[in-house]
Coordinates of C-alpha atoms in Angstrom, one line a residue:
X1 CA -7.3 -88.5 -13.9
X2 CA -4.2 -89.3 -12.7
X3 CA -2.3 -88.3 -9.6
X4 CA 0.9 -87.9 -8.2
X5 CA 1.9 -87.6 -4.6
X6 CA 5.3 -86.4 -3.7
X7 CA 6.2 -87.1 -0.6
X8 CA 9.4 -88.3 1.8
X9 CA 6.9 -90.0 4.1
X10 CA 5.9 -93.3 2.6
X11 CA 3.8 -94.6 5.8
X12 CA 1.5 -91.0 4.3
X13 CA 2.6 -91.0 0.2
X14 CA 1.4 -94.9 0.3
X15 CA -1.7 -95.1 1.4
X16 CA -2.7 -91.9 0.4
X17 CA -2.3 -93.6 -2.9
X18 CA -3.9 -96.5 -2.1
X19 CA -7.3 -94.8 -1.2
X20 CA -7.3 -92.5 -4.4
X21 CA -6.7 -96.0 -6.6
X22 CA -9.4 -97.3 -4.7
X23 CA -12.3 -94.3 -5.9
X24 CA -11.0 -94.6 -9.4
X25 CA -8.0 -92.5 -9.8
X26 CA -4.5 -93.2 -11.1
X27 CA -1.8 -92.6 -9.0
X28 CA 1.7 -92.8 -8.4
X29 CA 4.3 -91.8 -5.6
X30 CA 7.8 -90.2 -5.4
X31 CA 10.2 -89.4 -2.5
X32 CA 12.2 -86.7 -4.0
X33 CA 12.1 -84.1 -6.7
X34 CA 14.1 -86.0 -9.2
X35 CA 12.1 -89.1 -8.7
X36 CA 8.8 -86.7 -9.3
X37 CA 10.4 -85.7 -12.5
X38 CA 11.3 -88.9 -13.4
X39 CA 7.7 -89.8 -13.0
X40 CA 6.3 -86.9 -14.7
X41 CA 8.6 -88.0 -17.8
X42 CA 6.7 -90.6 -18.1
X43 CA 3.4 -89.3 -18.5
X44 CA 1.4 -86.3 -17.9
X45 CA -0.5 -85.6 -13.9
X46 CA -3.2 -83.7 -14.0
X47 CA -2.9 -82.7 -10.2
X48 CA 0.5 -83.2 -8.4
X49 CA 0.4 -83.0 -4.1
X50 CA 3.9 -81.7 -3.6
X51 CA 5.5 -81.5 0.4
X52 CA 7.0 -78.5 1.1
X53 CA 9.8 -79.9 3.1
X54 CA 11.2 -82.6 0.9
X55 CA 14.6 -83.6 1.4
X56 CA 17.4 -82.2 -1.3
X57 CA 15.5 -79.9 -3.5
X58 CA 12.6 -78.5 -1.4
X59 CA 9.0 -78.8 -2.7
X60 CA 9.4 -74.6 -3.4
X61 CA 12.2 -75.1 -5.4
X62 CA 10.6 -78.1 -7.8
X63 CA 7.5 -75.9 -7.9
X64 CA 9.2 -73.2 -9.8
X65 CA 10.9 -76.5 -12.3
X66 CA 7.1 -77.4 -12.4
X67 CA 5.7 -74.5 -13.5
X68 CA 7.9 -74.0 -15.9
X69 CA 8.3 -77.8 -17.7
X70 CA 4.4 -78.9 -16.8
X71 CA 2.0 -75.8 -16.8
X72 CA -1.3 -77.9 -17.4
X73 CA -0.4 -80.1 -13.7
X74 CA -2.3 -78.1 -10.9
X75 CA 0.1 -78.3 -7.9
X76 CA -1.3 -78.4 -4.3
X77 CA 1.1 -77.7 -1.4
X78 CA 1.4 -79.9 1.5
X79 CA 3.1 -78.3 4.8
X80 CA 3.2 -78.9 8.4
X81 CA 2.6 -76.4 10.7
X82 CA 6.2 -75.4 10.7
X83 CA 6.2 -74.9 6.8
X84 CA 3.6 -72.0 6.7
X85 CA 6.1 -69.4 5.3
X86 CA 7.0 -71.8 2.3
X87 CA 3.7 -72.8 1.8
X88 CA 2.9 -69.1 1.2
X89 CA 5.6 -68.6 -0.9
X90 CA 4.7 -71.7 -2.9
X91 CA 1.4 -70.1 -3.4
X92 CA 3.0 -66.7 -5.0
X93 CA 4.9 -69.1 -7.5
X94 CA 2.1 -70.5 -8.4
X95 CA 0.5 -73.2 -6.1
X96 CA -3.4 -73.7 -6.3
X97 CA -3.4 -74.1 -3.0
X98 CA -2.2 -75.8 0.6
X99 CA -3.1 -78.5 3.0
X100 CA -1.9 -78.3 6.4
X101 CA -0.9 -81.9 7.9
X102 CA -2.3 -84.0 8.9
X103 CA -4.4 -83.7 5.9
X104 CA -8.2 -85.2 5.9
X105 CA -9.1 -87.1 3.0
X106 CA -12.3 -84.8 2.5
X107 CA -10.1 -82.2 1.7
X108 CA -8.2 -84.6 -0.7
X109 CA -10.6 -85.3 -2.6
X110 CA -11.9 -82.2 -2.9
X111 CA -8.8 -80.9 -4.7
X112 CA -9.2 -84.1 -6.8
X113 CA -12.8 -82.8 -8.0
X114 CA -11.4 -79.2 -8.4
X115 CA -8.3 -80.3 -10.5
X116 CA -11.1 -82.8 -12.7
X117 CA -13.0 -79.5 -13.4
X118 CA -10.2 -77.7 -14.4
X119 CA -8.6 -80.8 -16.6
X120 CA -12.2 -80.5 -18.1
X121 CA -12.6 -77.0 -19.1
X122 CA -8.7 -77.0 -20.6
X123 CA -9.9 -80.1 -22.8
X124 CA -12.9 -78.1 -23.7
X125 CA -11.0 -74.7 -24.5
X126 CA -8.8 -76.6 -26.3
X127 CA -11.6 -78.3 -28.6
X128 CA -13.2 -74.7 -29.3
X129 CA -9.5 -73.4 -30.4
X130 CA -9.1 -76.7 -32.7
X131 CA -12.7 -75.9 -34.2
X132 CA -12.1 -72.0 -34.6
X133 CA -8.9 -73.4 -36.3
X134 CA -10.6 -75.3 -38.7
X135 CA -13.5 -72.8 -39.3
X136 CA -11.1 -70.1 -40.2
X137 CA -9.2 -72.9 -42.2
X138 CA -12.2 -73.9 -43.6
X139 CA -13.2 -69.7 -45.0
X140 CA -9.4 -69.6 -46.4
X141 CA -10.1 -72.8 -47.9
X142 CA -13.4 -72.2 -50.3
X143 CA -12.0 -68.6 -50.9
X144 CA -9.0 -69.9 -52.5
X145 CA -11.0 -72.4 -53.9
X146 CA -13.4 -70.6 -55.9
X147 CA -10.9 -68.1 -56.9
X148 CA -8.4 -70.7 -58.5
X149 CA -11.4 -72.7 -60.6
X150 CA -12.2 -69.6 -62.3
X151 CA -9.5 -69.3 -64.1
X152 CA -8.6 -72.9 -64.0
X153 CA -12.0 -73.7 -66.1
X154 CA -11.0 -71.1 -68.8
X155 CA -7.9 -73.2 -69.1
X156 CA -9.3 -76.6 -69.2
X157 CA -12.0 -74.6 -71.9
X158 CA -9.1 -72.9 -74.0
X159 CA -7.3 -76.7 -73.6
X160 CA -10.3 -78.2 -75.4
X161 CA -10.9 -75.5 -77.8
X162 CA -6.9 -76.2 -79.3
X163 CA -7.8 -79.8 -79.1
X164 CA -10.4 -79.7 -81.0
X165 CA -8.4 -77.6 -83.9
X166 CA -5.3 -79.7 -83.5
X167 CA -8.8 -82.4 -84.9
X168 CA -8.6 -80.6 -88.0
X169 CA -7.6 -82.2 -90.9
X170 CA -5.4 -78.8 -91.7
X171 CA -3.7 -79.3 -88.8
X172 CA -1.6 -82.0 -90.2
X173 CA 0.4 -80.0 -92.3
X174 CA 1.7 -78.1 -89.0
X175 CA 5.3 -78.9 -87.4
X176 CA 5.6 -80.6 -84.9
X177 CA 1.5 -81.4 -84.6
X178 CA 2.0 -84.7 -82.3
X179 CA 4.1 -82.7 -79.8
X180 CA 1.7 -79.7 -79.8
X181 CA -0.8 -82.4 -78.9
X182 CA 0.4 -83.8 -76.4
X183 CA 1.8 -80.4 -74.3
X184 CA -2.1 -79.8 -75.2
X185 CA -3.3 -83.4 -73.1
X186 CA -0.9 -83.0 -70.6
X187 CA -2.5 -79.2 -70.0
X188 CA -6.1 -80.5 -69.5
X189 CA -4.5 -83.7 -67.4
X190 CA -2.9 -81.2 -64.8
X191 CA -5.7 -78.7 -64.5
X192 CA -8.2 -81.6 -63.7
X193 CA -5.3 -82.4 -61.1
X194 CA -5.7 -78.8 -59.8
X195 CA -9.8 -79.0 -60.0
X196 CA -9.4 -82.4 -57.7
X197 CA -7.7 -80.0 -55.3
X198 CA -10.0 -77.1 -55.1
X199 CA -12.7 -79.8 -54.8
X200 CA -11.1 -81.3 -51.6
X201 CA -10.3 -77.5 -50.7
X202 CA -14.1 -76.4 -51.0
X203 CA -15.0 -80.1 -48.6
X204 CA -13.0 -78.6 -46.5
X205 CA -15.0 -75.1 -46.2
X206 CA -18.2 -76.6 -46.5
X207 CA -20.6 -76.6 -42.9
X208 CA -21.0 -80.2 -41.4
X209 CA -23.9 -82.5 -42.3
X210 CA -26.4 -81.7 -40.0
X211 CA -28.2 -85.3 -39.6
X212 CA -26.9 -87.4 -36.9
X213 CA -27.8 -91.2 -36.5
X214 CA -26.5 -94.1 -35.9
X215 CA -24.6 -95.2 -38.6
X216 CA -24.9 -98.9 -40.4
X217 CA -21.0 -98.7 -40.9
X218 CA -21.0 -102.2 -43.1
X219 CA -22.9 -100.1 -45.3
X220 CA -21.2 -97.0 -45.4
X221 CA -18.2 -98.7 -46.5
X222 CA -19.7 -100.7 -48.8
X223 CA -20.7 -97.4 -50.7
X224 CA -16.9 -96.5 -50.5
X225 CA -15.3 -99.7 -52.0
X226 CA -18.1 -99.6 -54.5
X227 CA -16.8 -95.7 -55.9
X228 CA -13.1 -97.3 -55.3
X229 CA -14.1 -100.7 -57.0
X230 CA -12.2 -100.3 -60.3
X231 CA -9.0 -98.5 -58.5
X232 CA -9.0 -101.9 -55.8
X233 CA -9.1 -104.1 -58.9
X234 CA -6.9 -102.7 -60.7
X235 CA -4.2 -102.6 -58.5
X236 CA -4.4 -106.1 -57.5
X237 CA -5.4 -105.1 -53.5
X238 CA -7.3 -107.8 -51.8
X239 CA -9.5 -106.1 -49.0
X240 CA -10.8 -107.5 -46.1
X241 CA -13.8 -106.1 -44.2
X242 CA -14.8 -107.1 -41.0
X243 CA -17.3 -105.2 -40.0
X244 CA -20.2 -106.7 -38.2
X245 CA -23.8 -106.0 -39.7
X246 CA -27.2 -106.7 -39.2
X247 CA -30.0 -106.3 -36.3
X248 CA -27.7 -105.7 -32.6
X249 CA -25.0 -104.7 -34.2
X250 CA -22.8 -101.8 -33.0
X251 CA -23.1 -98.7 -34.4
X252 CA -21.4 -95.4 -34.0
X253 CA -23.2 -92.0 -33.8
X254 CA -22.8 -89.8 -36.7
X255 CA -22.9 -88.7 -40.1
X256 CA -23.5 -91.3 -43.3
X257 CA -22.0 -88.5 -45.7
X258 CA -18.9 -87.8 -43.3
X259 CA -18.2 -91.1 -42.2
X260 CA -18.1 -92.3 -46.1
X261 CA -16.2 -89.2 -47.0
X262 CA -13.6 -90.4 -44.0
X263 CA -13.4 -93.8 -45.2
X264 CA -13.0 -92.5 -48.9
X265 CA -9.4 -90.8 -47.5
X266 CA -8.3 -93.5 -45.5
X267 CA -8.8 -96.6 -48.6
X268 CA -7.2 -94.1 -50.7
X269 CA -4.1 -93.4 -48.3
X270 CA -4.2 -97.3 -48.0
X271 CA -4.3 -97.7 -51.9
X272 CA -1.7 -94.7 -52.7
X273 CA 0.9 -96.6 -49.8
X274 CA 0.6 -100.0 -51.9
X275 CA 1.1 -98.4 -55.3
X276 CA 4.2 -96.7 -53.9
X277 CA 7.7 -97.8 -55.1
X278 CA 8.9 -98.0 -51.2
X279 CA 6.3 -100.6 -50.7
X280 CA 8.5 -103.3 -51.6
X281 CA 8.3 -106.9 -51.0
X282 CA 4.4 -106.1 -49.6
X283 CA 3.3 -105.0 -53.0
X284 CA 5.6 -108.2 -55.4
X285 CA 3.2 -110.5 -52.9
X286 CA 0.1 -108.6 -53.3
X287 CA -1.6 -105.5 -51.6
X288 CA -3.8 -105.8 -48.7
X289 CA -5.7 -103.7 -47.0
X290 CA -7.9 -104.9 -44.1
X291 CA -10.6 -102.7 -41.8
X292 CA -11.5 -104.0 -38.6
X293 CA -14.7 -102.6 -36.2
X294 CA -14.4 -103.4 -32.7
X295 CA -15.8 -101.6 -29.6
X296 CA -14.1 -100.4 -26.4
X297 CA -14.9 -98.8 -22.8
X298 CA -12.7 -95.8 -22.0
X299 CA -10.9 -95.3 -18.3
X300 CA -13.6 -92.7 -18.1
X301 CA -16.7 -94.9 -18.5
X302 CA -17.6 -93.7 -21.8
X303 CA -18.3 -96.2 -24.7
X304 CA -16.3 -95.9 -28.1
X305 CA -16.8 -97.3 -31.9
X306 CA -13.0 -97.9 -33.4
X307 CA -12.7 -98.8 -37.1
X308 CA -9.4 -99.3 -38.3
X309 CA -7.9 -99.3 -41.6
X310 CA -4.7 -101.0 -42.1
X311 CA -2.5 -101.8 -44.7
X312 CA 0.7 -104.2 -46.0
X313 CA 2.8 -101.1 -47.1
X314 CA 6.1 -99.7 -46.5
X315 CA 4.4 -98.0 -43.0
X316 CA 4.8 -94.0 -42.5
X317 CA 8.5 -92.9 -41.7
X318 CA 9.4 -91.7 -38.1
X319 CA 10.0 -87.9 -39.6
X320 CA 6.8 -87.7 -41.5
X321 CA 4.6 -89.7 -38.9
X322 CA 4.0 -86.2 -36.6
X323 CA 2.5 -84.3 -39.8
X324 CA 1.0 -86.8 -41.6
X325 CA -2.3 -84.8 -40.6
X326 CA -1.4 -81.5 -41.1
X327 CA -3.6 -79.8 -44.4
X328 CA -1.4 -79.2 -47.7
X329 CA 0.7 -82.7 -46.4
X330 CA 1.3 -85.4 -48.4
X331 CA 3.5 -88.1 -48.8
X332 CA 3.5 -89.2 -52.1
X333 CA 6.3 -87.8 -55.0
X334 CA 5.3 -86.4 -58.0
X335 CA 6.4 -89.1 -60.4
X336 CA 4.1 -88.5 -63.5
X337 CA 6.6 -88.8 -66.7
X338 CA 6.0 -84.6 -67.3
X339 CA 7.2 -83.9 -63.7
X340 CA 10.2 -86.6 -63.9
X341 CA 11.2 -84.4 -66.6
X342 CA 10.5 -81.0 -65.6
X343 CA 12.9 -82.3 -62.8
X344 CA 15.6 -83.8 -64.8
X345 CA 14.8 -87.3 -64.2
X346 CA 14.0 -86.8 -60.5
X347 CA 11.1 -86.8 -58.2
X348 CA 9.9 -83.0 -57.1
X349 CA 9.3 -83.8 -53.4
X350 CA 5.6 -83.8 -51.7
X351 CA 2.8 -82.5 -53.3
X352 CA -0.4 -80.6 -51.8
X353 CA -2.7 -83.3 -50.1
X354 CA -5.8 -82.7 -48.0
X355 CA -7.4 -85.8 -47.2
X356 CA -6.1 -86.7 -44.1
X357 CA -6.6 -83.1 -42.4
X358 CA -10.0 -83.3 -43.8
X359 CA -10.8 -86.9 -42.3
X360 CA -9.5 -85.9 -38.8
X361 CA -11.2 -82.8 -38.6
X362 CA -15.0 -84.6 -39.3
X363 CA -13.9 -87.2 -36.6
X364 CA -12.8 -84.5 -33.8
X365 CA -16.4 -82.4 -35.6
X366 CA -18.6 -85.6 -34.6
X367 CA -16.4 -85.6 -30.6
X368 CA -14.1 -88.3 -32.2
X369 CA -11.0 -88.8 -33.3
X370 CA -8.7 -90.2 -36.3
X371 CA -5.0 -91.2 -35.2
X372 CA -2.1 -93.3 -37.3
X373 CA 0.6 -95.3 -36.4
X374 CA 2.5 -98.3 -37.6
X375 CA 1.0 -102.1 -37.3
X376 CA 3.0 -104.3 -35.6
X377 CA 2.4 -106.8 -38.4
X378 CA 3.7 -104.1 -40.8
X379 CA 2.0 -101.7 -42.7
X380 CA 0.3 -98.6 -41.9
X381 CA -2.9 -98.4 -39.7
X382 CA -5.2 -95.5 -39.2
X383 CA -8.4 -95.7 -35.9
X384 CA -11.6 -93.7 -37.0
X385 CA -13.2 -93.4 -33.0
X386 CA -16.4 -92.4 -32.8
X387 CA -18.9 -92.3 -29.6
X388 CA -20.8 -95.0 -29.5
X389 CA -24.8 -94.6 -30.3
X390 CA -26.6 -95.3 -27.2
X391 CA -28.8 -97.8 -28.6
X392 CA -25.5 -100.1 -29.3
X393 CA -24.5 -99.4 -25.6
X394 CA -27.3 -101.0 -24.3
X395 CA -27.4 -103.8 -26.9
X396 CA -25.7 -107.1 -25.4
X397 CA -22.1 -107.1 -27.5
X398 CA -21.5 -110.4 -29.4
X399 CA -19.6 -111.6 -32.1
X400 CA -20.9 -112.5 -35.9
X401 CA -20.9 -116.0 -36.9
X402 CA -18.3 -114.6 -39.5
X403 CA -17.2 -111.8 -41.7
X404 CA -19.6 -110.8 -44.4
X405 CA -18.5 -109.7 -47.6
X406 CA -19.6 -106.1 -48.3
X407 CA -21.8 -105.0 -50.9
X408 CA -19.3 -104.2 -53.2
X409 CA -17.8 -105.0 -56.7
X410 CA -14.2 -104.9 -55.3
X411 CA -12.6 -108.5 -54.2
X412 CA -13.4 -109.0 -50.5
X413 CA -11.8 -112.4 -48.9
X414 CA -13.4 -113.6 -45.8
X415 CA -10.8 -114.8 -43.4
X416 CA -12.6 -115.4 -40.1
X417 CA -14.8 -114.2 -37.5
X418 CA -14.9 -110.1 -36.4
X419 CA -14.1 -110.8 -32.7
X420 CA -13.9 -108.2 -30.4
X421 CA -17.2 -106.0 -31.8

């Protein structure tokens, strides 16, 4: 949790500080209202103490800019005894409460505990919203489904049936036969395209797997470059896995179904990136895509399982980077010859894509979490965090002698030892 004082006194803002750092908080100090702002601007505080009499713009005054600018900091006034009618004002504009100097460190701490509790419960409303988002997503989601692939399997039916006439030895003698074909093929190859969509539309109404274990994740992704196995080799991508296996090895708490169903969207995002034209100079030298497991202890004591995917591509584009989760997002143009065409020799923008949302939602399902950014080596990278099983928490963390290639049929290049697991 982190704390700010603000505060003209430094001999009281200081050490004040000092003793807060010392039971575990984060903290930081500021003389004046714009120096407060300043230091909220740089990252959020989840309980501010705020003077009442500080010099320029008094603590009243910043309360009401506070309020307005940084409704999720609880505020606390501080006030001599000369400052009473302020600090009651303060309280009307919103204040959780007031300290009357000099202030006891019980009390301090007290509003510390109270402003964790409250931190607490707005992280928890917050996950209950994000899940009722998703359920009701998730309804939409296998209604549209199901009501799309009934008349999308008459199509691909009817498609066949033509086919199968167009087979006909009779059918030669018809005009333009070879064209009728192929408007025929390229009728059956889009509504499997749609029928890929309502599948990832129905994963995304479907309930969550109900067995939870600790997951062998060197496994799991072997399963996952196995199904992607002819795609990887096709495409000339070298993978690297370093994922630690074996008896004492660390293993996240979860779902084998979801976790594979995660890593599915993620080595597919990776492998759509390197096929793109945008990738460049990466994909003349050859694709790569690399995922790495380490573990890591959280400011709050709790112990996480990262796996992160990364790749050699172009990298995600500062304007698409904030959505690249959102459902019905996708990156990637339509640039099949039929829609070139349809478009007069030019891409049609972003299609419908699903994956993503649907990999985030299972991590923040299992209390994790799925976030993206670019690699400082290049390249996009995606972190799959997932709590860490308890049995791996108490296990003594050490390094393999190496990386072990993954039971799978698509090239895997061993490059050195997973550290950091």
């Amino acid at each position: 949790m982190r704390v700010l004082i603000v505060d003209d006194e430094p001999a009281f803002s200081e050490p004040l500080a000092e003793r807060l750092a010392l039971r575990g908080y984060e903290t930081a100090t500021a003389p004046d209202a714009d120096a407060a702002l300043a230091e909220l601007a740089r990252g959020h505080c989840d309980l501010i103490f705020l003077d009442v009499g500080l010099p320029g713009m008094d603590g009243v005054d910043l309360l009401k800019i506070l309020r307005e600018r940084y409704p999720q900091s609880d505020v606390v006034m501080l006030s001599g005894a000369g400052d009473m009618g302020k600090a009651v004002q303060a309280m009307r504009r919103g204040a959780l409460n007031w300290l009357s100097k000099p202030v006891g460190m019980e009390g301090i701490l007290d509003e510390c505990r109270k402003a964790a509790e409250r931190a607490g419960s707005r992280q928890e409303a917050a996950r209950l919203a994000e899940a009722a988002r998703w359920r009701s997503l998730g309804r939409v989601a296998e209604g549209v489904a199901h009501e799309v692939n009934n008349p999308l399997n008459i199509i691909v039916q009817a498609a066949g049936l033509i086919r199968d006439c167009l087979e006909e030895p009779e059918a030669e003698t018809l005009p333009d036969v070879e064209e009728v074909r192929n408007a025929v093929g390229i009728i059956r190859a889009q509504s499997l395209r749609v029928r890929e969509i309502t599948r990832k539309l129905l994963m995304v109404g479907h309930g969550l797997d109900p067995r939870v274990r600790a997951l062998d994740v060197f496994a799991e992704v072997g399963t996952v470059l196995r199904l992607l196995g002819d795609r990887i080799e096709g495409a000339h991508v070298r993978c690297e896995v370093l994922v630690p296996h074996g008896e004492g090895a660390p293993r996240p708490l979860g779902s084998g179904p979801e976790l594979q169903q995660i890593c599915l969207h993620l080595l597919e995002n990776a492998l759509d990136a390197l096929s793109s034209a945008e990738a460049g100079q990466a994909a003349q030298q050859g694709g790569r895509i690399t995922l790495i497991a380490a573990t890591r202890r959280d400011g709050q004591g709790r112990d996480w399982y990262d796996l992160v995917v990364r790749d050699n591509g172009p990298g995600i584009a500062p304007d698409i980077m904030p959505h690249i989760f959102e459902p019905f997002f996708s990156t990637r143009a339509l640039q099949s010859p039929v829609d070139a065409h349809a478009a007069g020799g030019k891409t049609l923008g972003r299609y419908v894509g699903l994956g993503l949302a649907v990999a985030r939602s299972l991590a923040h399902a299992r209390g994790g979490d799925l976030t993206a950014a670019n690699s400082v080596q290049g390249g996009a990278e995606f972190c799959l965090s997932l709590p860490l099983a308890e049995a791996a928490q108490a296990a003594p963390e050490a390094a393999p002698d190496g990386v072990h290639e993954a039971p799978c049929e698509a090239p895997i290049t061993k490059t050195g030892q997973a550290s950091g697991v």
